[in-house]
Short mmCIF file of C-alpha atoms in Angstrom, two decimals:
data_model
loop_
_atom_site.label_atom_id
_atom_site.label_comp_id
_atom_site.label_asym_id
_atom_site.label_seq_id
_atom_site.Cartn_x
_atom_site.Cartn_y
_atom_site.Cartn_z
CA UNK A 7 0.12 -0.01 0.22
CA UNK A 8 2.53 1.99 0.76
CA UNK A 9 4.19 1.60 -2.29
CA UNK A 10 1.13 2.33 -4.22
CA UNK A 11 0.98 5.81 -2.73
CA UNK A 12 4.27 6.51 -3.52
CA UNK A 13 4.52 5.43 -6.82
CA UNK A 14 0.85 7.79 -7.73
CA UNK A 15 2.96 10.79 -5.66
CA UNK A 16 4.71 11.46 -8.60
CA UNK A 17 1.71 11.63 -11.18
CA UNK A 18 -1.00 14.62 -11.72
CA UNK A 19 -4.28 13.75 -12.08
CA UNK A 20 -5.59 15.86 -14.31
CA UNK A 21 -9.83 15.43 -15.33
CA UNK A 22 -11.30 16.56 -19.04
CA UNK A 23 -15.06 17.98 -18.98
CA UNK A 24 -16.23 17.11 -22.49
CA UNK A 25 -18.55 18.95 -21.60
CA UNK A 26 -16.45 22.36 -21.22
CA UNK A 27 -14.32 21.17 -24.35
CA UNK A 28 -17.35 21.05 -26.80
CA UNK A 29 -19.14 24.04 -25.94
CA UNK A 30 -18.70 26.82 -28.30
CA UNK A 31 -17.70 24.53 -30.53
CA UNK A 32 -20.10 24.66 -33.46
CA UNK A 33 -17.12 25.15 -36.97
CA UNK A 34 -15.66 22.36 -37.77
CA UNK A 35 -12.54 20.99 -36.38
CA UNK A 36 -12.60 23.64 -33.97
CA UNK A 37 -13.16 21.14 -31.41
CA UNK A 38 -10.11 18.45 -32.71
CA UNK A 39 -7.73 21.51 -32.43
CA UNK A 40 -9.01 22.28 -28.44
CA UNK A 41 -9.00 18.66 -28.13
CA UNK A 42 -5.70 18.37 -29.64
CA UNK A 43 -4.15 21.12 -27.20
CA UNK A 44 -4.89 19.17 -24.67
CA UNK A 45 -3.26 16.15 -25.57
CA UNK A 46 0.11 17.97 -27.18
CA UNK A 47 -0.19 19.65 -22.70
CA UNK A 48 -0.29 16.13 -21.75
CA UNK A 49 2.81 15.12 -23.51
CA UNK A 50 4.73 17.90 -22.18
CA UNK A 51 4.83 16.83 -18.89
CA UNK A 52 6.37 13.43 -20.57
CA UNK A 53 4.04 11.49 -18.87
CA UNK A 54 3.81 12.49 -15.88
CA UNK A 55 -0.21 13.18 -16.37
CA UNK A 56 -3.03 10.95 -16.07
CA UNK A 57 -5.95 11.81 -17.97
CA UNK A 58 -9.03 11.72 -15.35
CA UNK A 59 -12.25 10.82 -17.99
CA UNK A 60 -15.45 10.97 -15.90
CA UNK A 61 -18.64 9.40 -17.19
CA UNK A 62 -16.45 7.73 -20.04
CA UNK A 63 -18.87 6.44 -22.49
CA UNK A 64 -19.40 10.29 -23.96
CA UNK A 65 -16.31 10.21 -26.03
CA UNK A 66 -17.98 8.09 -28.41
CA UNK A 67 -19.92 10.05 -31.16
CA UNK A 68 -18.64 13.79 -29.06
CA UNK A 69 -17.49 16.72 -31.04
CA UNK A 70 -18.14 14.10 -34.75
CA UNK A 71 -19.57 16.17 -37.58
CA UNK A 72 -20.11 15.10 -40.51
CA UNK A 73 -16.67 13.44 -41.61
CA UNK A 74 -15.21 14.99 -38.54
CA UNK A 75 -13.59 12.20 -35.50
CA UNK A 76 -15.09 12.17 -32.18
CA UNK A 77 -13.16 12.35 -29.22
CA UNK A 78 -12.83 8.27 -28.83
CA UNK A 79 -11.29 7.96 -32.19
CA UNK A 80 -8.99 11.19 -31.48
CA UNK A 81 -7.73 9.31 -28.40
CA UNK A 82 -7.47 6.06 -29.46
CA UNK A 83 -4.01 7.23 -31.42
CA UNK A 84 -1.96 8.46 -28.88
CA UNK A 85 -3.31 5.61 -25.82
CA UNK A 86 -1.81 2.70 -29.03
CA UNK A 87 1.13 4.90 -29.24
CA UNK A 88 1.74 4.74 -25.75
CA UNK A 89 1.87 8.38 -24.98
CA UNK A 90 -1.28 9.22 -22.84
CA UNK A 91 -2.50 7.28 -19.22
CA UNK A 92 -5.66 7.58 -19.23
CA UNK A 93 -8.73 6.11 -16.36
CA UNK A 94 -12.23 6.58 -18.01
CA UNK A 95 -14.85 5.40 -15.59
CA UNK A 96 -18.32 4.55 -16.62
CA UNK A 97 -21.60 2.46 -15.66
CA UNK A 98 -21.47 -1.14 -17.03
CA UNK A 99 -24.65 -0.93 -19.20
CA UNK A 100 -22.60 2.46 -20.71
CA UNK A 101 -20.06 0.61 -21.11
CA UNK A 102 -21.87 -3.01 -22.92
CA UNK A 103 -23.83 -0.04 -24.83
CA UNK A 104 -20.64 1.78 -26.32
CA UNK A 105 -17.14 1.06 -25.37
CA UNK A 106 -17.30 -2.68 -25.94
CA UNK A 107 -19.31 -2.14 -29.33
CA UNK A 108 -15.88 -0.49 -29.84
CA UNK A 109 -13.37 -3.46 -30.33
CA UNK A 110 -10.43 -1.28 -30.88
CA UNK A 111 -11.16 0.98 -28.22
CA UNK A 112 -11.97 -1.71 -25.79
CA UNK A 113 -8.93 -3.24 -26.43
CA UNK A 114 -6.65 0.26 -25.71
CA UNK A 115 -7.81 0.02 -21.19
CA UNK A 116 -7.86 -2.66 -18.95
CA UNK A 117 -11.71 -2.84 -17.67
CA UNK A 118 -11.62 -3.36 -13.62
CA UNK A 119 -14.74 -4.09 -12.01
CA UNK A 120 -15.60 -1.94 -9.01
CA UNK A 121 -18.11 -4.03 -6.19
CA UNK A 122 -20.44 -2.34 -3.96
CA UNK A 123 -18.97 -1.84 -0.91
CA UNK A 124 -20.19 -3.73 2.25
CA UNK A 125 -22.23 -2.70 4.51
CA UNK A 126 -18.80 -1.93 6.71
CA UNK A 127 -16.73 0.05 4.57
CA UNK A 128 -20.41 2.57 3.53
CA UNK A 129 -20.42 3.55 7.24
CA UNK A 130 -16.62 3.69 7.71
CA UNK A 131 -17.45 6.37 4.38
CA UNK A 132 -20.18 8.07 6.32
CA UNK A 133 -17.41 8.55 9.36
CA UNK A 134 -14.89 10.00 6.65
CA UNK A 135 -18.13 12.41 5.52
CA UNK A 136 -19.46 13.07 8.45
CA UNK A 137 -17.97 16.18 9.60
CA UNK A 138 -18.88 17.52 6.04
CA UNK A 139 -22.35 17.09 6.40
CA UNK A 140 -22.15 18.43 10.38
CA UNK A 141 -20.49 22.06 9.03
CA UNK A 142 -23.28 21.99 6.04
CA UNK A 143 -26.63 21.28 8.53
CA UNK A 144 -25.29 22.35 11.41
CA UNK A 145 -26.16 19.82 13.16
CA UNK A 146 -24.37 16.28 14.74
CA UNK A 147 -24.04 13.18 13.57
CA UNK A 148 -23.99 10.36 15.72
CA UNK A 149 -22.08 7.17 15.87
CA UNK A 150 -24.93 5.43 15.92
CA UNK A 151 -27.28 7.34 13.76
CA UNK A 152 -24.48 6.59 10.62
CA UNK A 153 -24.15 2.90 12.11
CA UNK A 154 -28.27 2.54 10.55
CA UNK A 155 -27.88 5.23 7.47
CA UNK A 156 -26.27 1.84 6.72
CA UNK A 157 -27.55 -0.36 7.36
CA UNK A 158 -31.16 0.75 7.30
CA UNK A 159 -30.62 1.88 3.78
CA UNK A 160 -29.56 -1.34 2.38
CA UNK A 161 -32.15 -3.10 3.92
CA UNK A 162 -35.09 -0.95 2.59
CA UNK A 163 -33.76 0.43 -0.85
CA UNK A 164 -32.91 -1.92 -3.12
CA UNK A 165 -32.45 0.05 -6.63
CA UNK A 166 -29.38 1.50 -5.76
CA UNK A 167 -26.18 1.29 -4.82
CA UNK A 168 -23.69 2.20 -1.17
CA UNK A 169 -21.97 4.31 -0.43
CA UNK A 170 -24.61 6.43 -2.59
CA UNK A 171 -28.35 6.01 -0.74
CA UNK A 172 -26.58 6.04 2.87
CA UNK A 173 -25.23 9.54 2.41
CA UNK A 174 -28.56 10.21 0.48
CA UNK A 175 -29.92 9.11 4.26
CA UNK A 176 -27.68 11.48 6.09
CA UNK A 177 -28.52 13.84 4.21
CA UNK A 178 -31.90 14.35 3.84
CA UNK A 179 -31.82 13.00 7.61
CA UNK A 180 -30.17 16.17 8.92
CA UNK A 181 -32.22 19.10 7.00
CA UNK A 182 -34.84 20.09 9.82
CA UNK A 183 -38.53 19.49 9.46
CA UNK A 184 -41.42 22.11 10.18
CA UNK A 185 -43.93 19.88 12.23
CA UNK A 186 -42.39 16.71 14.83
CA UNK A 187 -45.33 13.72 13.85
CA UNK A 188 -46.29 11.95 17.41
CA UNK A 189 -45.02 8.90 18.78
CA UNK A 190 -45.71 6.32 16.16
CA UNK A 191 -45.62 3.95 18.70
CA UNK A 192 -49.21 4.97 20.15
CA UNK A 193 -50.52 5.77 16.44
CA UNK A 194 -49.74 1.93 16.10
CA UNK A 195 -51.34 0.70 18.75
CA UNK A 196 -54.33 2.97 18.59
CA UNK A 197 -54.77 1.62 14.24
CA UNK A 198 -57.91 -0.14 14.80
CA UNK A 199 -59.36 2.81 16.36
CA UNK A 200 -58.30 5.07 13.15
CA UNK A 201 -59.39 2.67 10.70
CA UNK A 202 -62.58 1.91 12.70
CA UNK A 203 -63.16 5.87 11.94
CA UNK A 204 -63.32 5.50 8.31
CA UNK A 205 -64.63 1.37 8.08
CA UNK A 206 -67.71 0.21 10.71
CA UNK A 207 -68.07 -2.98 11.46
CA UNK A 208 -65.32 -5.28 9.59
CA UNK A 209 -63.89 -5.20 13.08
CA UNK A 210 -62.05 -8.77 12.35
CA UNK A 211 -60.60 -7.68 8.66
CA UNK A 212 -59.27 -4.27 10.40
CA UNK A 213 -58.07 -6.36 13.74
CA UNK A 214 -55.27 -8.64 11.54
CA UNK A 215 -53.93 -5.51 9.60
CA UNK A 216 -53.31 -3.90 12.92
CA UNK A 217 -51.33 -6.86 13.89
CA UNK A 218 -49.39 -7.59 11.16
CA UNK A 219 -48.46 -3.63 10.94
CA UNK A 220 -46.72 -3.98 14.54
CA UNK A 221 -45.32 -7.95 13.76
CA UNK A 222 -43.27 -5.35 10.53
CA UNK A 223 -42.61 -2.42 12.90
CA UNK A 224 -41.21 -4.33 16.04
CA UNK A 225 -39.14 -7.21 13.50
CA UNK A 226 -40.74 -9.87 13.73
CA UNK A 227 -41.67 -10.66 10.41
CA UNK A 228 -40.51 -12.48 7.69
CA UNK A 229 -37.92 -10.41 6.18
CA UNK A 230 -37.77 -12.45 3.00
CA UNK A 231 -41.42 -11.49 2.37
CA UNK A 232 -44.26 -8.52 2.32
CA UNK A 233 -45.31 -6.51 5.20
CA UNK A 234 -48.17 -9.14 5.06
CA UNK A 235 -51.15 -10.90 2.28
CA UNK A 236 -54.71 -10.36 2.63
CA UNK A 237 -57.19 -12.42 0.93
CA UNK A 238 -60.81 -10.06 1.63
CA UNK A 239 -63.63 -11.71 -0.01
CA UNK A 240 -67.96 -10.35 0.95
CA UNK A 241 -70.59 -9.00 -1.64
CA UNK A 242 -70.05 -5.78 -3.14
CA UNK A 243 -69.91 -2.78 -0.69
CA UNK A 244 -68.91 -3.77 2.49
CA UNK A 245 -65.56 -2.40 2.45
CA UNK A 246 -63.24 -4.54 0.82
CA UNK A 247 -61.47 -1.49 -0.95
CA UNK A 248 -62.02 1.09 1.11
CA UNK A 249 -60.29 -0.04 4.32
CA UNK A 250 -56.96 -0.66 2.14
CA UNK A 251 -57.54 3.32 1.34
CA UNK A 252 -58.38 4.21 5.01
CA UNK A 253 -54.23 2.21 5.96
CA UNK A 254 -53.13 3.56 3.35
CA UNK A 255 -53.94 7.44 4.29
CA UNK A 256 -53.16 6.62 7.69
CA UNK A 257 -49.86 4.29 8.05
CA UNK A 258 -48.52 4.86 4.03
CA UNK A 259 -49.27 8.64 3.62
CA UNK A 260 -50.77 9.45 1.29
CA UNK A 261 -54.10 7.46 -0.53
CA UNK A 262 -51.54 7.72 -3.73
CA UNK A 263 -49.44 4.69 -1.84
CA UNK A 264 -51.93 2.45 -3.50
CA UNK A 265 -51.65 0.12 -6.58
CA UNK A 266 -54.76 -0.89 -7.21
CA UNK A 267 -54.71 -3.76 -10.47
CA UNK A 268 -57.97 -4.18 -11.65
CA UNK A 269 -57.91 -8.10 -12.59
CA UNK A 270 -60.46 -7.78 -14.67
CA UNK A 271 -57.99 -6.40 -17.14
CA UNK A 272 -55.37 -9.13 -16.60
CA UNK A 273 -58.01 -11.89 -17.72
CA UNK A 274 -56.02 -12.72 -21.34
CA UNK A 275 -52.23 -14.43 -20.71
CA UNK A 276 -50.69 -11.80 -23.08
CA UNK A 277 -51.83 -9.34 -20.24
CA UNK A 278 -48.68 -10.79 -17.93
CA UNK A 279 -46.52 -8.29 -19.58
CA UNK A 280 -48.74 -6.03 -18.17
CA UNK A 281 -47.43 -6.34 -14.68
CA UNK A 282 -43.61 -7.11 -15.18
CA UNK A 283 -43.42 -5.38 -18.97
CA UNK A 284 -42.28 -6.67 -22.38
CA UNK A 285 -40.24 -9.26 -23.07
CA UNK A 286 -37.53 -8.29 -25.41
CA UNK A 287 -38.64 -7.84 -29.20
CA UNK A 288 -42.32 -6.95 -28.16
CA UNK A 289 -44.24 -3.41 -28.59
CA UNK A 290 -43.48 -1.29 -25.06
CA UNK A 291 -39.47 -3.61 -24.39
CA UNK A 292 -37.54 -0.76 -21.73
CA UNK A 293 -40.87 1.11 -20.38
CA UNK A 294 -41.51 -1.11 -18.19
CA UNK A 295 -44.75 -2.74 -16.00
CA UNK A 296 -47.73 -1.69 -14.54
CA UNK A 297 -45.87 -2.63 -10.86
CA UNK A 298 -42.65 -3.78 -11.29
CA UNK A 299 -42.40 0.30 -11.79
CA UNK A 300 -44.34 1.64 -9.36
CA UNK A 301 -43.06 -0.27 -7.17
CA UNK A 302 -39.43 0.20 -8.05
CA UNK A 303 -40.89 4.39 -7.89
CA UNK A 304 -41.83 3.29 -3.98
CA UNK A 305 -41.11 0.95 -2.40
CA UNK A 306 -43.81 1.32 1.52
CA UNK A 307 -47.06 1.18 -0.09
CA UNK A 308 -49.97 -0.98 -0.73
CA UNK A 309 -51.10 -3.35 -3.68
CA UNK A 310 -54.71 -3.56 -4.17
CA UNK A 311 -55.56 -6.77 -6.53
CA UNK A 312 -59.50 -6.15 -6.46
CA UNK A 313 -60.97 -9.33 -8.12
CA UNK A 314 -58.32 -11.81 -8.43
CA UNK A 315 -60.72 -15.14 -8.96
CA UNK A 316 -60.98 -12.78 -12.73
CA UNK A 317 -57.17 -12.98 -13.34
CA UNK A 318 -55.53 -16.03 -15.31
CA UNK A 319 -53.88 -18.28 -14.31
CA UNK A 320 -50.50 -16.84 -15.40
CA UNK A 321 -51.20 -13.58 -13.52
CA UNK A 322 -51.65 -15.88 -10.50
CA UNK A 323 -48.07 -17.38 -10.84
CA UNK A 324 -46.96 -13.88 -10.59
CA UNK A 325 -48.45 -13.57 -7.78
CA UNK A 326 -47.05 -16.19 -5.50
CA UNK A 327 -43.47 -15.40 -7.14
CA UNK A 328 -44.66 -12.40 -4.56
CA UNK A 329 -45.93 -13.66 -1.71
CA UNK A 330 -43.05 -16.26 -1.85
CA UNK A 331 -39.98 -14.31 -2.48
CA UNK A 332 -40.68 -11.07 -1.99
CA UNK A 333 -39.14 -10.11 -4.72
CA UNK A 334 -40.29 -10.25 -8.72
CA UNK A 335 -37.92 -9.39 -12.17
CA UNK A 336 -38.61 -6.94 -14.46
CA UNK A 337 -38.90 -7.86 -18.13
CA UNK A 338 -35.52 -6.00 -18.49
CA UNK A 339 -33.54 -8.02 -15.31
CA UNK A 340 -33.69 -5.75 -13.13
CA UNK A 341 -35.17 -6.91 -10.01
CA UNK A 342 -38.06 -5.15 -7.81
CA UNK A 343 -38.30 -5.09 -4.04
CA UNK A 344 -41.61 -6.57 -3.11
CA UNK A 345 -40.59 -6.47 0.79
CA UNK A 346 -42.07 -3.40 2.30
CA UNK A 347 -45.26 -3.76 0.36
CA UNK A 348 -48.98 -5.10 2.23
CA UNK A 349 -50.51 -7.14 -1.00
CA UNK A 350 -54.53 -7.01 0.12
CA UNK A 351 -56.54 -9.09 -2.76
CA UNK A 352 -60.48 -8.77 -2.79
CA UNK A 353 -62.71 -11.30 -4.14
CA UNK A 354 -67.16 -10.87 -4.80
CA UNK A 355 -67.24 -14.23 -3.42
CA UNK A 356 -69.05 -15.59 -0.42
CA UNK A 357 -67.23 -16.56 2.96
CA UNK A 358 -69.74 -18.80 2.54
CA UNK A 359 -68.93 -20.25 -0.27
CA UNK A 360 -65.51 -20.45 0.78
CA UNK A 361 -66.37 -21.88 4.12
CA UNK A 362 -67.68 -25.13 2.41
CA UNK A 363 -64.27 -25.41 0.37
CA UNK A 364 -66.47 -26.18 -3.63
CA UNK A 365 -64.81 -22.74 -4.42
CA UNK A 366 -61.27 -22.80 -3.21
CA UNK A 367 -60.74 -27.17 -4.78
CA UNK A 368 -61.17 -25.13 -8.20
CA UNK A 369 -59.72 -22.04 -7.37
CA UNK A 370 -56.01 -23.59 -8.95
CA UNK A 371 -53.66 -25.24 -7.34
CA UNK A 372 -54.06 -25.75 -3.23
CA UNK A 373 -50.75 -24.48 -2.71
CA UNK A 374 -51.35 -21.26 -4.21
CA UNK A 375 -54.49 -20.85 -2.57
CA UNK A 376 -52.81 -20.94 0.18
CA UNK A 377 -50.41 -18.47 0.11
CA UNK A 378 -52.70 -15.70 0.08
CA UNK A 379 -53.98 -16.71 3.99
CA UNK A 380 -51.89 -14.27 6.21
CA UNK A 381 -48.97 -16.57 7.06
CA UNK A 382 -46.25 -15.83 9.13
CA UNK A 383 -43.25 -17.49 9.21
CA UNK A 384 -41.95 -19.70 12.54
CA UNK A 385 -38.61 -17.84 13.16
CA UNK A 386 -40.41 -16.15 16.41
CA UNK A 387 -37.45 -17.24 18.73
CA UNK A 388 -33.96 -15.97 16.52
CA UNK A 389 -36.02 -12.75 16.09
CA UNK A 390 -36.43 -12.07 20.05
CA UNK A 391 -32.91 -13.45 20.23
CA UNK A 392 -31.91 -10.67 17.89
CA UNK A 393 -33.15 -7.89 20.68
CA UNK A 394 -31.67 -10.26 23.96
CA UNK A 395 -35.75 -11.24 24.99
CA UNK A 396 -35.73 -14.59 25.76
CA UNK A 397 -39.11 -16.61 25.51
CA UNK A 398 -40.26 -19.87 27.55
CA UNK A 399 -44.44 -20.72 26.84
CA UNK A 400 -46.25 -23.02 29.02
CA UNK A 401 -48.00 -26.27 28.00
CA UNK A 402 -51.14 -24.62 28.78
CA UNK A 403 -50.53 -22.73 25.17
CA UNK A 404 -48.81 -24.78 23.57
CA UNK A 405 -52.04 -26.79 23.75
CA UNK A 406 -54.68 -24.03 23.69
CA UNK A 407 -52.51 -23.59 20.44
CA UNK A 408 -53.62 -26.39 19.64
CA UNK A 409 -57.92 -26.98 20.14
CA UNK A 410 -57.86 -23.93 18.52
CA UNK A 411 -54.96 -24.15 15.30
CA UNK A 412 -55.46 -27.92 14.55
CA UNK A 413 -57.42 -28.32 10.89
CA UNK A 414 -57.10 -31.39 9.01
CA UNK A 415 -57.17 -29.61 5.24
CA UNK A 416 -55.00 -27.04 6.50
CA UNK A 417 -51.93 -28.36 8.33
CA UNK A 418 -49.58 -27.35 10.12
CA UNK A 419 -49.94 -24.36 8.13
CA UNK A 420 -52.99 -23.34 10.83
CA UNK A 421 -51.18 -24.08 13.35
CA UNK A 422 -48.29 -21.87 12.01
CA UNK A 423 -51.05 -18.94 11.84
CA UNK A 424 -52.31 -19.89 15.68
CA UNK A 425 -48.90 -19.03 16.77
CA UNK A 426 -48.65 -15.88 15.10
CA UNK A 427 -52.69 -14.88 16.47
CA UNK A 428 -51.25 -15.98 20.09
CA UNK A 429 -47.74 -15.39 20.36
CA UNK A 430 -45.90 -12.92 17.86
CA UNK A 431 -49.70 -10.34 18.25
CA UNK A 432 -48.74 -10.27 22.10
CA UNK A 433 -45.49 -10.16 22.06
CA UNK A 434 -45.95 -7.02 19.31
CA UNK A 435 -48.27 -4.94 21.59
CA UNK A 436 -46.43 -5.66 24.60
CA UNK A 437 -42.98 -5.02 23.20
CA UNK A 438 -44.31 -1.21 22.19
CA UNK A 439 -45.96 -0.69 25.67
CA UNK A 440 -42.44 -1.50 26.54
CA UNK A 441 -43.61 -4.56 29.13
CA UNK A 442 -40.96 -6.42 27.69
CA UNK A 443 -37.78 -5.12 26.58
CA UNK A 444 -34.52 -5.50 26.12
CA UNK A 445 -32.07 -8.11 28.15
CA UNK A 446 -35.78 -9.71 29.51
CA UNK A 447 -37.13 -13.34 29.67
CA UNK A 448 -40.89 -13.40 29.56
CA UNK A 449 -42.96 -16.40 29.67
CA UNK A 450 -46.22 -16.47 28.08
CA UNK A 451 -48.81 -18.60 29.23
CA UNK A 452 -53.01 -18.37 27.97
CA UNK A 453 -56.27 -19.04 29.84
CA UNK A 454 -59.74 -18.00 28.54
CA UNK A 455 -59.59 -13.93 28.06
CA UNK A 456 -55.79 -14.60 25.90
CA UNK A 457 -52.26 -15.21 25.91
CA UNK A 458 -50.27 -12.80 28.89
CA UNK A 459 -47.28 -12.24 30.53
CA UNK A 460 -47.22 -15.56 33.33
CA UNK A 461 -44.48 -13.98 34.54
CA UNK A 462 -39.97 -13.87 34.21
CA UNK A 463 -36.70 -12.44 34.78
CA UNK A 464 -37.51 -9.07 33.56
CA UNK A 465 -33.79 -7.53 32.50
CA UNK A 466 -31.91 -10.82 33.97
CA UNK A 467 -29.25 -12.47 31.96
CA UNK A 468 -28.27 -15.38 33.20
CA UNK A 469 -31.15 -17.56 32.98
CA UNK A 470 -29.98 -21.04 31.17
CA UNK A 471 -31.19 -20.72 27.73
CA UNK A 472 -33.20 -23.94 27.95
CA UNK A 473 -36.32 -22.99 28.94
CA UNK A 474 -38.87 -24.32 31.58
CA UNK A 475 -42.30 -26.69 30.31
CA UNK A 476 -45.11 -26.39 32.45
CA UNK A 477 -47.51 -28.29 32.60
CA UNK A 478 -50.62 -26.29 33.40
CA UNK A 479 -53.39 -29.12 31.70
CA UNK A 480 -53.41 -32.81 30.80
CA UNK A 481 -53.81 -33.81 27.44
CA UNK A 482 -57.89 -34.36 26.88
CA UNK A 483 -56.99 -36.04 23.72
CA UNK A 484 -54.97 -38.55 22.28
CA UNK A 485 -54.05 -39.47 19.00
CA UNK A 486 -53.59 -36.61 16.51
CA UNK A 487 -54.22 -34.08 19.68
CA UNK A 488 -50.57 -36.05 20.37
CA UNK A 489 -49.63 -35.12 16.95
CA UNK A 490 -50.38 -31.38 16.74
CA UNK A 491 -48.48 -31.08 20.10
CA UNK A 492 -45.73 -32.61 18.71
CA UNK A 493 -45.65 -30.56 15.54
CA UNK A 494 -46.82 -27.38 17.83
CA UNK A 495 -43.46 -27.79 19.08
CA UNK A 496 -41.42 -27.68 15.74
CA UNK A 497 -43.11 -23.85 15.42
CA UNK A 498 -42.71 -22.79 18.46
CA UNK A 499 -39.50 -21.17 19.96
CA UNK A 500 -38.40 -23.85 22.15
CA UNK A 501 -38.00 -26.56 19.87
CA UNK A 502 -36.60 -28.91 22.22
CA UNK A 503 -37.80 -28.13 26.28
CA UNK A 504 -35.27 -29.58 28.30
CA UNK A 505 -35.64 -29.09 30.95
CA UNK A 506 -33.02 -29.77 33.25
CA UNK A 507 -31.30 -26.36 35.04
CA UNK A 508 -28.14 -26.13 32.59
CA UNK A 509 -26.35 -26.49 35.82
CA UNK A 510 -27.56 -29.48 35.89
CA UNK A 511 -28.21 -29.09 39.99
CA UNK A 512 -31.98 -29.85 39.32
CA UNK A 513 -34.87 -30.76 37.99
CA UNK A 514 -38.35 -27.84 38.33
CA UNK A 515 -41.03 -29.42 37.92
CA UNK A 516 -44.27 -27.13 37.67
CA UNK A 517 -46.67 -29.26 38.59
CA UNK A 518 -46.83 -32.36 40.18
CA UNK A 519 -49.94 -33.51 38.19
CA UNK A 520 -48.72 -34.86 34.57
CA UNK A 521 -49.49 -36.79 31.80
CA UNK A 522 -47.76 -40.42 31.94
CA UNK A 523 -45.33 -39.69 29.48
CA UNK A 524 -44.56 -36.60 31.48
CA UNK A 525 -43.40 -38.58 34.48
CA UNK A 526 -41.18 -40.79 32.30
CA UNK A 527 -39.68 -38.25 31.07
CA UNK A 528 -39.08 -36.79 34.80
CA UNK A 529 -37.38 -39.32 36.08
CA UNK A 530 -35.20 -39.69 32.72
CA UNK A 531 -34.45 -35.79 33.38
CA UNK A 532 -33.72 -37.19 36.49
CA UNK A 533 -31.40 -39.53 35.86
CA UNK A 534 -29.41 -37.91 33.54
CA UNK A 535 -28.67 -35.04 36.38
CA UNK A 536 -28.22 -38.08 38.49
CA UNK A 537 -24.70 -39.14 35.94
CA UNK A 538 -24.07 -35.45 34.71
CA UNK A 539 -23.67 -34.43 39.11
CA UNK A 540 -21.48 -37.60 39.81
#
């Protein structure tokens, strides 16, 4: 590194502004004369000058008119004779479009790909610019703010690159605002009340959306999928579309945050191109699709898909990719991020028809129908550990989830939705209410009124990582019921409930009245503890 700095210090880097060279050169040969003077000045310095050309692709056809040579052809001669040292920069797209098509010009340069810096590198770049922006905005940027700018911009701004997007974030964050908004946590906790001011009678739909927004805001949702996806069904006029409009105005900022797609316009196979853009060779290629372009310009918004039952199956395949992966590839190859969108689908099919299962069985693939339901993933434990929160659940909690969540038609997916309702939603509200903070260890239980905090050692960080299961009620069924409880163990955070304390000093069982299987397990654990102590 030191040798490189010593070597570079012997050279002088001069930037060549193509705009100033071309400006006013209206007569033939005038531009060539100016460029040749630049070349002569470089030669006089005996090769001690490095010519720097920004936006190098502008050399192609620059100054050309009639039979005149453009700047690229003039520079080729000097580059071929070794009289000129030159550094040019351009984007990969412009390189392929202009320079790569001129083999003679491409041969005279060595291609160096400059990758996007990592988040850690971007943080160091921001620290280098910290003083400059502090003087400009008359504010002070903490190191924590710079790290957040780099990490959050990398997570949520997918169509730009570091460090450019992180620099823009700290620049805009330093601009004073005229009005400070209210507490976001209060807005989230009162979301249902605000929506009910416009939506009357749709309690379940409003509550489902409120829970999904809270989960997303506190970081308990799957970061690789959209915020949530809903299928609203019912007759015309019950408020399906109005609920989406109210949510856009209340939480997403304005009604313009909605992308509305009427599936009556997507009943034919070729209409898929309206969503993602036309393929190469077809009319409209390069213009972009209605859906991908709208999301690319603004990520944080609602996608309202009206009358989903009218859509062509190929359109449903596109939606399945969005629901699964939270992304969609544009016709020109660019990937569009859907992770910050909330997807609402509406249908006029009555809920009584859906309840019979006739419509669902003929809707298309069974997988597609299940994907559009509000299925939230199971990695609650890992996300809570990122917040330094330890969680344990009681046997009564597991038993209640088994009772409410077992459904032979939907299998494990029904259990996952029940776990979301009982566990994630309660945790989200308690985190926002500051009943649960970083470093806490909590116990979740449930009764007839719903989930509640049964106890825990708040603020303690010395608890064993294995969680103690509480056997507060017996299994009232056998067979399928036991299999259901086993399935829950795979979805709940404590996948393998270890009743032995890490020290091995004792076995903690909360209740004496245990099922026969639990008594046998207790004996085995006591034997393990005894052997461990010996």
